[in-house]
CSV table of C-alpha atoms in Angstrom, one decimal:
chain,number,residue,atom,x,y,z
B,1,MET,CA,0.1,-0.2,0.1
B,2,GLU,CA,2.7,2.5,0.9
B,3,THR,CA,6.0,2.6,-1.0
B,4,LYS,CA,8.6,4.9,0.2
B,5,PRO,CA,11.5,5.2,-2.4
B,6,SER,CA,14.7,5.6,-0.6
B,7,ASN,CA,15.8,8.6,-3.1
B,8,GLY,CA,13.8,11.6,-3.7
B,9,SER,CA,13.5,10.9,-7.3
B,10,PRO,CA,10.3,12.8,-8.7
B,11,ALA,CA,10.5,10.6,-12.0
B,12,LYS,CA,8.9,7.7,-10.2
B,13,PHE,CA,5.6,9.8,-10.0
B,14,VAL,CA,5.6,11.5,-13.1
B,15,ASP,CA,2.8,10.3,-15.3
B,16,GLN,CA,1.2,8.3,-12.4
B,17,LEU,CA,-2.0,9.0,-10.5
B,18,VAL,CA,-1.4,11.2,-7.3
B,19,VAL,CA,-3.8,11.9,-4.7
B,20,PRO,CA,-3.9,14.7,-2.1
B,21,GLY,CA,-1.3,14.1,0.7
B,22,ASP,CA,1.2,12.4,-1.7
B,23,VAL,CA,4.9,14.2,-1.4
B,24,ILE,CA,6.3,14.1,-4.7
B,25,LEU,CA,9.4,16.1,-4.4
B,26,ASP,CA,11.9,16.6,-1.7
B,27,LEU,CA,13.7,19.9,-2.0
B,28,SER,CA,16.4,19.3,0.4
B,29,THR,CA,18.0,17.1,-2.2
B,30,MET,CA,17.9,19.5,-4.8
B,31,ALA,CA,19.8,22.6,-3.7
B,32,GLU,CA,20.8,24.5,-6.6
B,33,GLN,CA,17.7,24.2,-8.9
B,34,THR,CA,14.7,26.1,-9.6
B,35,ILE,CA,11.4,24.3,-9.9
B,36,LYS,CA,8.2,25.6,-11.4
B,37,LEU,CA,4.8,24.5,-9.8
B,38,GLY,CA,1.7,24.4,-11.8
B,39,GLY,CA,-1.7,23.7,-10.6
B,40,GLY,CA,-2.6,21.1,-7.9
B,41,LEU,CA,1.0,21.2,-6.1
B,42,ARG,CA,1.8,23.2,-3.1
B,43,GLN,CA,5.2,23.8,-1.3
B,44,ASP,CA,5.3,22.8,2.4
B,45,CYS,CA,8.7,23.9,3.7
B,46,ASP,CA,10.9,21.4,1.9
B,47,ALA,CA,8.3,19.0,0.4
B,48,ILE,CA,6.3,19.6,-2.7
B,49,SER,CA,2.7,18.0,-1.9
B,50,VAL,CA,-0.4,17.4,-3.9
B,51,ILE,CA,-3.5,19.0,-3.2
B,52,LYS,CA,-5.7,17.6,-6.1
B,53,ALA,CA,-6.0,14.1,-7.5
B,54,GLY,CA,-4.8,13.7,-10.9
B,55,ILE,CA,-2.0,12.7,-13.1
B,56,LEU,CA,1.4,14.3,-12.2
B,57,ARG,CA,2.9,15.9,-15.5
B,58,PHE,CA,6.5,17.0,-16.0
B,59,SER,CA,7.7,19.3,-18.8
B,60,LYS,CA,11.2,20.2,-19.3
B,61,PRO,CA,13.3,21.9,-17.9
B,62,ASN,CA,11.6,22.2,-14.7
B,63,LYS,CA,8.0,22.5,-14.6
B,64,TYR,CA,5.5,20.0,-12.7
B,65,TRP,CA,1.9,20.2,-12.6
B,66,VAL,CA,-1.1,17.8,-11.9
B,67,GLU,CA,-3.5,17.1,-14.7
B,68,SER,CA,-7.1,16.7,-13.6
B,69,SER,CA,-10.4,17.6,-15.0
B,70,GLN,CA,-12.9,19.7,-13.0
B,71,LYS,CA,-16.2,21.2,-13.8
B,72,ARG,CA,-15.7,24.4,-11.7
B,73,TYR,CA,-13.3,27.0,-13.3
B,74,VAL,CA,-10.4,28.3,-11.4
B,75,PRO,CA,-9.0,31.5,-12.6
B,76,CYS,CA,-5.4,31.5,-13.8
B,77,ALA,CA,-3.5,34.5,-15.3
B,78,GLU,CA,-3.4,34.3,-19.2
B,79,ASP,CA,-6.4,32.3,-19.6
B,80,SER,CA,-8.9,33.4,-22.3
B,81,VAL,CA,-12.5,32.9,-21.0
B,82,LEU,CA,-16.0,33.9,-22.0
B,83,GLY,CA,-17.8,36.0,-19.5
B,84,ILE,CA,-21.1,37.6,-19.0
B,85,VAL,CA,-21.3,41.2,-17.9
B,86,VAL,CA,-23.2,41.3,-14.5
B,87,ASP,CA,-23.1,45.1,-13.7
B,88,CYS,CA,-21.3,48.3,-14.9
B,89,LYS,CA,-19.3,50.6,-12.4
B,90,PRO,CA,-17.5,53.8,-13.0
B,91,ASP,CA,-14.0,52.1,-13.3
B,92,ASN,CA,-14.9,48.5,-14.1
B,93,PHE,CA,-17.3,46.1,-15.6
B,94,LEU,CA,-18.4,43.2,-13.4
B,95,VAL,CA,-17.8,40.0,-15.4
B,96,ASP,CA,-19.1,36.4,-14.4
B,97,ILE,CA,-16.5,34.2,-15.5
B,98,LYS,CA,-18.1,30.9,-13.5
B,99,GLY,CA,-15.2,31.0,-11.0
B,100,PRO,CA,-15.3,31.6,-7.3
B,101,SER,CA,-15.8,35.2,-7.5
B,102,VAL,CA,-16.9,37.9,-9.8
B,103,ALA,CA,-14.2,39.4,-12.2
B,104,PHE,CA,-13.4,43.0,-12.8
B,105,LEU,CA,-12.9,44.3,-16.4
B,106,PRO,CA,-11.4,47.7,-16.3
B,107,VAL,CA,-13.2,50.2,-18.5
B,108,LEU,CA,-9.8,51.2,-20.3
B,109,ALA,CA,-8.6,47.8,-21.0
B,110,PHE,CA,-9.5,47.7,-24.8
B,111,GLU,CA,-7.6,48.3,-27.9
B,112,GLY,CA,-7.4,52.1,-28.2
B,113,GLY,CA,-9.5,52.7,-25.2
B,114,THR,CA,-9.8,56.1,-23.8
B,115,ARG,CA,-12.2,57.8,-21.5
B,116,ARG,CA,-14.0,59.0,-24.3
B,117,ASN,CA,-14.9,56.0,-26.2
B,118,ILE,CA,-15.9,53.5,-23.3
B,119,PRO,CA,-17.8,50.6,-24.6
B,120,ARG,CA,-21.3,50.2,-23.4
B,121,PHE,CA,-22.1,46.8,-22.2
B,122,GLU,CA,-25.5,45.9,-20.8
B,123,ALA,CA,-26.0,43.4,-18.2
B,124,GLY,CA,-26.0,40.0,-20.1
B,125,THR,CA,-23.6,40.9,-22.8
B,126,LEU,CA,-21.2,37.9,-23.7
B,127,ILE,CA,-17.7,38.9,-24.2
B,128,TYR,CA,-14.5,37.1,-24.9
B,129,VAL,CA,-11.6,38.3,-22.6
B,130,ARG,CA,-8.4,37.3,-21.1
B,131,VAL,CA,-7.6,37.1,-17.4
B,132,VAL,CA,-4.8,39.5,-16.4
B,133,LYS,CA,-4.3,38.8,-12.7
B,134,ALA,CA,-5.8,36.0,-10.7
B,135,ASN,CA,-4.6,36.1,-7.0
B,136,THR,CA,-6.4,34.3,-4.3
B,137,GLY,CA,-8.4,36.5,-2.1
B,138,MET,CA,-8.9,39.2,-4.9
B,139,ASN,CA,-11.3,39.3,-7.7
B,140,PRO,CA,-9.7,38.4,-10.9
B,141,GLU,CA,-8.8,41.2,-13.5
B,142,LEU,CA,-9.6,40.9,-17.1
B,143,SER,CA,-8.5,42.5,-20.3
B,144,CYS,CA,-9.7,42.8,-23.9
B,145,VAL,CA,-6.4,43.3,-25.7
B,146,ASP,CA,-4.7,40.4,-27.6
B,147,VAL,CA,-2.1,39.5,-29.9
B,148,LEU,CA,-4.4,38.5,-32.7
B,149,GLU,CA,-5.1,42.4,-33.4
B,150,THR,CA,-1.4,42.9,-34.1
B,151,LEU,CA,-1.2,40.2,-36.5
B,152,GLY,CA,-4.6,41.3,-38.1
B,153,LYS,CA,-3.3,44.6,-38.9
B,154,LYS,CA,-0.9,43.4,-41.4
B,155,LEU,CA,-2.0,39.9,-42.5
B,156,PRO,CA,-5.3,38.8,-43.8
B,157,PHE,CA,-6.6,35.9,-42.0
B,158,GLU,CA,-9.9,34.2,-40.5
B,159,ILE,CA,-10.0,32.5,-37.1
B,160,ALA,CA,-12.4,30.8,-35.1
B,161,VAL,CA,-11.6,30.0,-31.4
B,162,GLY,CA,-13.5,27.1,-29.6
B,163,LEU,CA,-13.7,26.8,-25.8
B,164,ASN,CA,-12.9,22.9,-26.3
B,165,GLY,CA,-9.2,24.0,-26.9
B,166,ARG,CA,-9.4,23.9,-30.9
B,167,VAL,CA,-8.5,27.0,-33.1
B,168,TRP,CA,-9.6,27.0,-36.7
B,169,VAL,CA,-7.3,29.5,-38.8
B,170,ASN,CA,-7.9,30.1,-42.5
B,171,ALA,CA,-5.8,32.6,-44.9
B,172,GLY,CA,-5.2,33.0,-48.4
B,173,SER,CA,-1.8,31.2,-48.6
B,174,PRO,CA,-0.3,28.4,-46.3
B,175,SER,CA,2.4,30.6,-45.0
B,176,ILE,CA,0.1,33.0,-43.4
B,177,VAL,CA,-1.7,30.1,-41.7
B,178,ILE,CA,1.6,28.7,-40.3
B,179,VAL,CA,2.6,32.1,-39.2
B,180,VAL,CA,-0.6,32.8,-37.3
B,181,GLY,CA,-0.5,29.1,-35.9
B,182,ASN,CA,2.9,29.6,-34.4
B,183,ALA,CA,2.2,33.0,-33.1
B,184,ILE,CA,-0.6,31.6,-31.2
B,185,MET,CA,1.3,28.7,-30.0
B,186,LYS,CA,4.2,30.9,-28.9
B,187,SER,CA,2.1,33.5,-27.0
B,188,GLU,CA,1.0,30.9,-24.6
B,189,SER,CA,3.2,31.7,-21.8
B,190,LEU,CA,4.1,35.3,-22.7
B,191,THR,CA,2.7,38.5,-21.3
B,192,LYS,CA,1.0,41.1,-23.2
B,193,VAL,CA,4.0,43.3,-24.0
B,194,GLN,CA,6.1,40.2,-24.9
B,195,GLN,CA,3.3,39.0,-27.3
B,196,LYS,CA,3.2,42.4,-29.1
B,197,ILE,CA,7.0,42.2,-29.6
B,198,MET,CA,6.8,38.6,-30.7
B,199,ALA,CA,4.2,39.2,-33.2
B,200,GLU,CA,5.9,42.0,-34.7
B,201,LYS,CA,9.0,40.2,-35.1
B,202,LEU,CA,7.1,37.4,-36.9
B,203,LEU,CA,5.6,39.9,-39.1
B,204,GLN,CA,8.8,41.4,-40.1
B,205,ARG,CA,10.2,38.0,-41.0
B,206,VAL,CA,7.2,37.4,-43.2
B,207,GLN,CA,7.5,40.6,-45.1
B,208,GLN,CA,11.3,40.0,-45.7
B,209,GLU,CA,10.1,36.8,-47.7
L,1,MET,CA,-10.6,-16.5,14.6
L,2,GLU,CA,-14.1,-18.1,14.3
L,3,THR,CA,-16.5,-16.8,11.7
L,4,ASP,CA,-19.4,-16.4,14.2
L,5,ARG,CA,-20.8,-13.3,12.4
L,6,LYS,CA,-24.2,-13.5,10.7
L,7,ASP,CA,-22.9,-12.9,7.2
L,8,GLY,CA,-19.9,-15.0,7.7
L,9,ARG,CA,-17.2,-12.4,8.0
L,10,THR,CA,-14.2,-12.6,10.3
L,11,PRO,CA,-14.1,-9.6,12.9
L,12,ASN,CA,-11.6,-7.9,11.0
L,13,GLN,CA,-13.1,-8.1,7.5
L,14,LEU,CA,-14.9,-5.2,5.8
L,15,ARG,CA,-18.1,-5.5,3.7
L,16,PRO,CA,-17.7,-5.3,-0.2
L,17,LEU,CA,-16.8,-1.7,-1.0
L,18,LYS,CA,-18.1,0.2,-4.0
L,19,CYS,CA,-17.2,3.8,-5.2
L,20,SER,CA,-18.4,5.6,-8.1
L,21,ARG,CA,-17.8,9.2,-9.1
L,22,ASN,CA,-19.1,11.9,-11.3
L,23,ILE,CA,-22.4,10.5,-11.3
L,24,LEU,CA,-24.5,13.6,-10.9
L,25,HIS,CA,-24.0,15.9,-14.0
L,26,ARG,CA,-25.0,19.0,-12.6
L,27,ALA,CA,-22.9,18.9,-9.4
L,28,HIS,CA,-19.5,20.2,-9.8
L,29,GLY,CA,-18.4,17.0,-7.8
L,30,SER,CA,-20.2,13.9,-6.7
L,31,ALA,CA,-19.6,10.2,-5.6
L,32,SER,CA,-21.5,7.5,-4.2
L,33,TRP,CA,-19.9,5.0,-1.7
L,34,SER,CA,-21.3,1.6,-0.5
L,35,GLN,CA,-20.3,-0.8,2.1
L,36,GLY,CA,-22.4,-3.8,2.0
L,37,GLU,CA,-26.0,-2.6,1.9
L,38,THR,CA,-25.3,0.9,3.2
L,39,LYS,CA,-25.2,3.2,0.6
L,40,VAL,CA,-24.7,7.2,0.5
L,41,LEU,CA,-24.7,9.6,-2.2
L,42,ALA,CA,-22.5,12.8,-1.8
L,43,ALA,CA,-22.6,16.0,-4.0
L,44,VAL,CA,-20.2,19.0,-3.8
L,45,TYR,CA,-21.1,22.5,-5.2
L,46,GLY,CA,-18.7,25.3,-5.2
L,47,PRO,CA,-16.6,27.2,-4.3
L,48,LYS,CA,-19.2,30.0,-4.5
L,49,ALA,CA,-18.6,33.7,-3.7
L,50,GLY,CA,-19.4,34.8,-0.3
L,51,THR,CA,-19.4,33.2,3.1
L,52,LYS,CA,-22.1,32.8,5.7
L,53,LYS,CA,-22.8,35.2,8.5
L,54,ASN,CA,-20.7,34.2,11.6
L,55,GLU,CA,-17.9,32.6,9.5
L,56,ASP,CA,-14.3,33.8,9.0
L,57,PRO,CA,-14.0,35.7,5.6
L,58,GLU,CA,-10.2,34.9,5.6
L,59,LYS,CA,-11.0,31.4,5.1
L,60,ALA,CA,-13.3,29.2,2.9
L,61,CYS,CA,-16.4,28.0,4.5
L,62,ILE,CA,-17.6,24.6,4.4
L,63,GLU,CA,-21.4,23.7,4.6
L,64,VAL,CA,-22.9,20.3,5.0
L,65,ILE,CA,-26.4,19.3,4.3
L,66,TRP,CA,-27.5,15.7,5.5
L,67,LYS,CA,-30.6,14.2,4.0
L,68,PRO,CA,-32.1,11.3,5.7
L,69,LYS,CA,-33.6,8.3,3.8
L,70,THR,CA,-37.0,9.1,5.2
L,71,GLY,CA,-38.6,11.4,8.0
L,72,GLN,CA,-37.7,15.0,8.6
L,73,ILE,CA,-34.6,16.6,9.7
L,74,GLY,CA,-34.0,16.4,13.3
L,75,LYS,CA,-31.2,16.7,16.0
L,76,ALA,CA,-29.5,13.4,14.9
L,77,GLU,CA,-29.1,14.8,11.4
L,78,LYS,CA,-27.8,18.1,12.7
L,79,GLU,CA,-25.2,16.2,14.8
L,80,CYS,CA,-24.0,14.2,11.7
L,81,GLU,CA,-23.8,17.6,9.7
L,82,MET,CA,-21.6,19.1,12.5
L,83,ILE,CA,-19.3,16.1,12.7
L,84,MET,CA,-18.8,15.9,9.1
L,85,LYS,CA,-18.2,19.6,8.9
L,86,LYS,CA,-15.6,19.5,11.3
L,87,THR,CA,-13.8,16.5,9.5
L,88,ILE,CA,-13.8,18.1,6.2
L,89,GLN,CA,-12.8,21.4,7.4
L,90,SER,CA,-9.5,19.7,8.7
L,91,ILE,CA,-8.5,18.0,5.4
L,92,CYS,CA,-9.3,20.9,3.2
L,93,LEU,CA,-6.9,23.8,2.5
L,94,LEU,CA,-9.0,26.6,3.7
L,95,THR,CA,-6.8,29.5,3.0
L,96,ILE,CA,-6.5,29.0,-0.9
L,97,ASN,CA,-10.3,30.4,-1.6
L,98,PRO,CA,-11.0,32.8,1.1
L,99,ASN,CA,-14.5,34.3,1.4
L,100,THR,CA,-16.1,31.3,-0.6
L,101,THR,CA,-18.5,28.8,0.4
L,102,THR,CA,-18.2,24.9,-0.6
L,103,SER,CA,-21.6,23.1,0.1
L,104,VAL,CA,-21.4,19.2,0.5
L,105,ILE,CA,-24.9,17.6,0.4
L,106,VAL,CA,-25.1,13.9,1.6
L,107,GLN,CA,-28.3,11.8,0.7
L,108,VAL,CA,-28.7,8.7,2.7
L,109,VAL,CA,-29.7,6.0,0.1
L,110,ASN,CA,-29.8,2.9,2.3
L,111,ASP,CA,-28.9,2.6,6.0
L,112,ASP,CA,-27.4,-0.7,7.1
L,113,GLY,CA,-24.9,0.2,9.8
L,114,ALA,CA,-21.9,2.4,9.8
L,115,LEU,CA,-23.8,5.2,8.3
L,116,LEU,CA,-21.5,8.0,9.2
L,117,PRO,CA,-18.2,6.5,8.2
L,118,CYS,CA,-19.9,5.6,4.8
L,119,ALA,CA,-20.9,9.2,4.5
L,120,ILE,CA,-17.4,10.6,5.3
L,121,ASN,CA,-15.8,8.5,2.7
L,122,ALA,CA,-18.4,9.5,-0.1
L,123,ALA,CA,-17.9,13.2,0.9
L,124,CYS,CA,-14.2,12.7,0.6
L,125,ALA,CA,-14.4,11.2,-2.8
L,126,ALA,CA,-17.0,13.8,-4.0
L,127,LEU,CA,-14.5,16.6,-2.9
L,128,VAL,CA,-11.6,14.9,-4.9
L,129,ASP,CA,-14.1,14.7,-7.8
L,130,ALA,CA,-14.9,18.5,-7.6
L,131,GLY,CA,-11.1,19.5,-7.3
L,132,ILE,CA,-11.3,21.1,-3.9
L,133,PRO,CA,-7.8,21.5,-2.6
L,134,LEU,CA,-7.2,19.0,0.1
L,135,LYS,CA,-4.3,18.5,2.5
L,136,HIS,CA,-4.8,14.7,2.4
L,137,LEU,CA,-7.8,12.4,2.2
L,138,ALA,CA,-9.9,11.0,5.1
L,139,VAL,CA,-10.8,7.3,5.3
L,140,ALA,CA,-13.5,6.4,7.9
L,141,ILE,CA,-14.5,3.3,9.7
L,142,CYS,CA,-16.6,1.8,12.5
L,143,CYS,CA,-15.4,-0.4,15.2
L,144,CYS,CA,-17.7,-2.2,17.9
L,145,VAL,CA,-16.6,-3.6,21.0
L,146,ALA,CA,-18.3,-6.8,22.4
L,147,GLU,CA,-19.2,-7.7,26.0
L,148,GLU,CA,-15.8,-9.5,26.4
L,149,GLY,CA,-13.6,-6.8,24.8
L,150,SER,CA,-13.1,-8.2,21.4
L,151,VAL,CA,-13.3,-5.7,18.5
L,152,VAL,CA,-15.5,-6.3,15.4
L,153,LEU,CA,-15.0,-3.9,12.3
L,154,ASP,CA,-17.7,-2.4,10.2
L,155,PRO,CA,-20.8,-4.0,11.8
L,156,THR,CA,-24.4,-4.1,10.1
L,157,ASN,CA,-27.4,-2.7,11.5
L,158,VAL,CA,-28.8,-6.3,12.7
L,159,ILE,CA,-27.6,-6.9,16.2
L,160,GLU,CA,-24.5,-8.6,16.0
L,161,PHE,CA,-23.4,-11.5,18.1
L,162,VAL,CA,-19.7,-12.6,18.1
L,163,PHE,CA,-18.8,-15.4,20.2
L,164,GLY,CA,-22.3,-15.4,21.6
L,165,GLN,CA,-21.9,-11.8,22.9
L,166,GLN,CA,-23.8,-8.5,22.2
L,167,MET,CA,-22.1,-5.2,21.2
L,168,ARG,CA,-21.8,-2.8,24.0
L,169,GLY,CA,-20.2,0.1,22.4
L,170,PHE,CA,-18.9,1.3,19.1
L,171,ALA,CA,-16.7,4.0,17.8
L,172,TYR,CA,-16.3,5.8,14.3
L,173,LEU,CA,-12.9,6.6,13.5
L,174,VAL,CA,-11.7,8.8,10.8
L,175,PHE,CA,-7.8,8.6,9.8
L,176,PRO,CA,-5.6,10.3,7.0
L,177,ASN,CA,-4.9,8.2,4.0
L,178,SER,CA,-1.5,6.5,3.6
L,179,ALA,CA,0.3,8.7,1.0
L,180,LEU,CA,3.2,7.9,-1.4
L,181,SER,CA,6.2,10.1,-0.4
L,182,ALA,CA,9.2,11.1,-2.2
L,183,LEU,CA,10.8,11.9,1.2
L,184,PRO,CA,13.4,9.4,2.8
L,185,GLU,CA,11.6,7.3,5.4
L,186,GLY,CA,11.5,8.9,8.5
L,187,SER,CA,11.9,12.5,7.5
L,188,TYR,CA,8.1,13.5,7.6
L,189,LEU,CA,7.1,12.6,11.0
L,190,VAL,CA,4.9,14.2,13.6
L,191,ASN,CA,6.0,13.6,17.1
L,192,GLY,CA,7.7,10.4,15.9
L,193,GLU,CA,4.9,8.9,14.1
L,194,PRO,CA,4.0,9.0,10.4
L,195,LEU,CA,1.0,11.1,9.2
L,196,GLU,CA,-1.3,8.1,9.0
L,197,HIS,CA,-1.2,7.5,12.4
L,198,GLY,CA,-3.0,10.5,13.4
L,199,ILE,CA,-6.8,10.6,14.0
L,200,ILE,CA,-9.0,13.1,12.5
L,201,THR,CA,-12.1,12.4,14.0
L,202,SER,CA,-13.3,9.8,16.8
L,203,VAL,CA,-17.1,9.6,18.0
L,204,THR,CA,-18.0,6.9,20.5
L,205,HIS,CA,-21.2,5.6,21.7
L,206,GLY,CA,-21.9,3.2,24.6
L,207,VAL,CA,-19.5,1.8,27.1
L,208,MET,CA,-15.9,0.8,26.6
L,209,SER,CA,-12.7,0.8,28.5
L,210,VAL,CA,-9.5,2.7,27.4
L,211,ASP,CA,-7.7,-0.5,26.5
L,212,GLU,CA,-10.6,-1.5,24.3
L,213,TYR,CA,-10.7,1.9,22.7
L,214,LEU,CA,-7.0,1.8,21.8
L,215,LYS,CA,-7.6,-1.8,20.4
L,216,CYS,CA,-10.2,-0.2,18.2
L,217,VAL,CA,-7.9,2.5,17.1
L,218,ASP,CA,-5.3,-0.1,16.0
L,219,ARG,CA,-7.6,-2.3,14.2
L,220,GLY,CA,-9.3,0.5,12.5
L,221,ARG,CA,-6.1,2.1,11.5
L,222,ALA,CA,-5.0,-1.1,9.8
L,223,ALA,CA,-8.4,-1.4,8.0
L,224,CYS,CA,-8.1,2.0,7.1
L,225,ALA,CA,-4.7,1.4,5.3
L,226,LYS,CA,-6.6,-1.0,3.1
L,227,LEU,CA,-9.6,1.5,2.5
L,228,SER,CA,-7.1,4.2,1.5
L,229,GLY,CA,-5.6,1.5,-1.2
L,230,PHE,CA,-8.9,0.9,-2.3
L,231,LEU,CA,-9.8,4.7,-2.8
L,232,ARG,CA,-6.5,5.3,-4.6
L,233,ASN,CA,-7.3,2.5,-7.0
L,234,SER,CA,-10.9,3.8,-7.6
L,235,LEU,CA,-9.4,7.4,-8.3
L,236,GLN,CA,-7.2,5.7,-10.8
L,237,LYS,CA,-9.9,4.2,-12.8
L,238,SER,CA,-11.7,7.5,-12.7
L,239,GLN,CA,-9.0,9.1,-14.8
L,240,PHE,CA,-10.3,7.3,-17.6
L,241,PRO,CA,-14.0,8.5,-18.0
L,242,SER,CA,-15.2,5.2,-19.6
L,243,ASP,CA,-15.2,3.5,-16.3
L,244,THR,CA,-16.2,5.4,-13.4
L,245,SER,CA,-17.1,2.8,-11.0
L,246,SER,CA,-14.9,0.3,-9.0
L,247,LYS,CA,-15.6,-2.4,-6.5
L,248,ALA,CA,-13.6,-4.2,-3.8
L,249,ALA,CA,-14.7,-7.1,-1.8
């Protein structure tokens, strides 16, 4: 029932089912390394323990997370979600993103947004936004700016994004489809500013050809 | 040991266990747990925004609603709700989602002895199904003490006679599950004992001496190690959605 491996090797647990309470990593044996923890894991002094049941995954060079499926959404930064506007305040829209608390969408967080052209959303409007900040204890913050706009200024393409994780891209030539696809895949872990820079670099390379 | 029990089990043997998860489509997490004929269904909703009036807003709040099979809700049900709430509060990480409420609804489908432990096991499986962050899992068991001091596990409602004696007291015990650990053996000890030796909850009825109680705790702990292995296996199967039920005898 209980197996306690003699060394702190995490490889034994990767791709295995882990349940809350399992300790998957002993940090005292890895003094000089940085580890990134994703969802489902928590640091307890020198031990990394599991808080959600699922399969432990590892991606090089140093990221661990627990893969599990849930019905309730937990807001994380850099997630794209569909939200329904619940209320309007002077500085924020209150948006329901089906998480533990209502999220704020600042009135100026739109492409070319200024105090003069604030969009008017009524309660019940469906919007597609990105989560900017999602700290525990605070309401998540959203934004409507994204990288597709930067690409769209120079390249003509059609895109449909589904909540089941599939994205459909269509354009005149295959090279544009590939550029858009690469831009989307690369922007997964970048911040807003980094995404813009990355998109612009890709565009420059395309126009050089 | 003689198998003197009505259903032919030895004093240390548990009834057949069955656990299914994700059975209610609208609940955020759900599980059904049966031990023999006793069956309990648990559903978890949450975390939802806002806490109740007298609860600490710095922590998540847990709410338990117990629904009996027949009859109105009375004091016995409220007592079960309170015991379950305290048990669940000690296994959940309450600081991760402050100012939220998680509701656990327990529906008794059939009562044939050891109802509260069955309900606690079902609630724990439902919490895992809902993805609520937990420190560790909880496994519960019921131990009875006979007239002459022998201990019997997992009784049914029919008054049991072991070696011709009647039960004079029983205890519900809840232990943390046995966890796999990457730590070298002996490093993660609390007061010199591994985590699974702790007790989360203990409810006793009837009369028993201190030695008998400690014997119950030892037997219960050993049986809970098997239960936590069963729970781990049933979670394993549930990762592949085609088969969400598992059985063990």
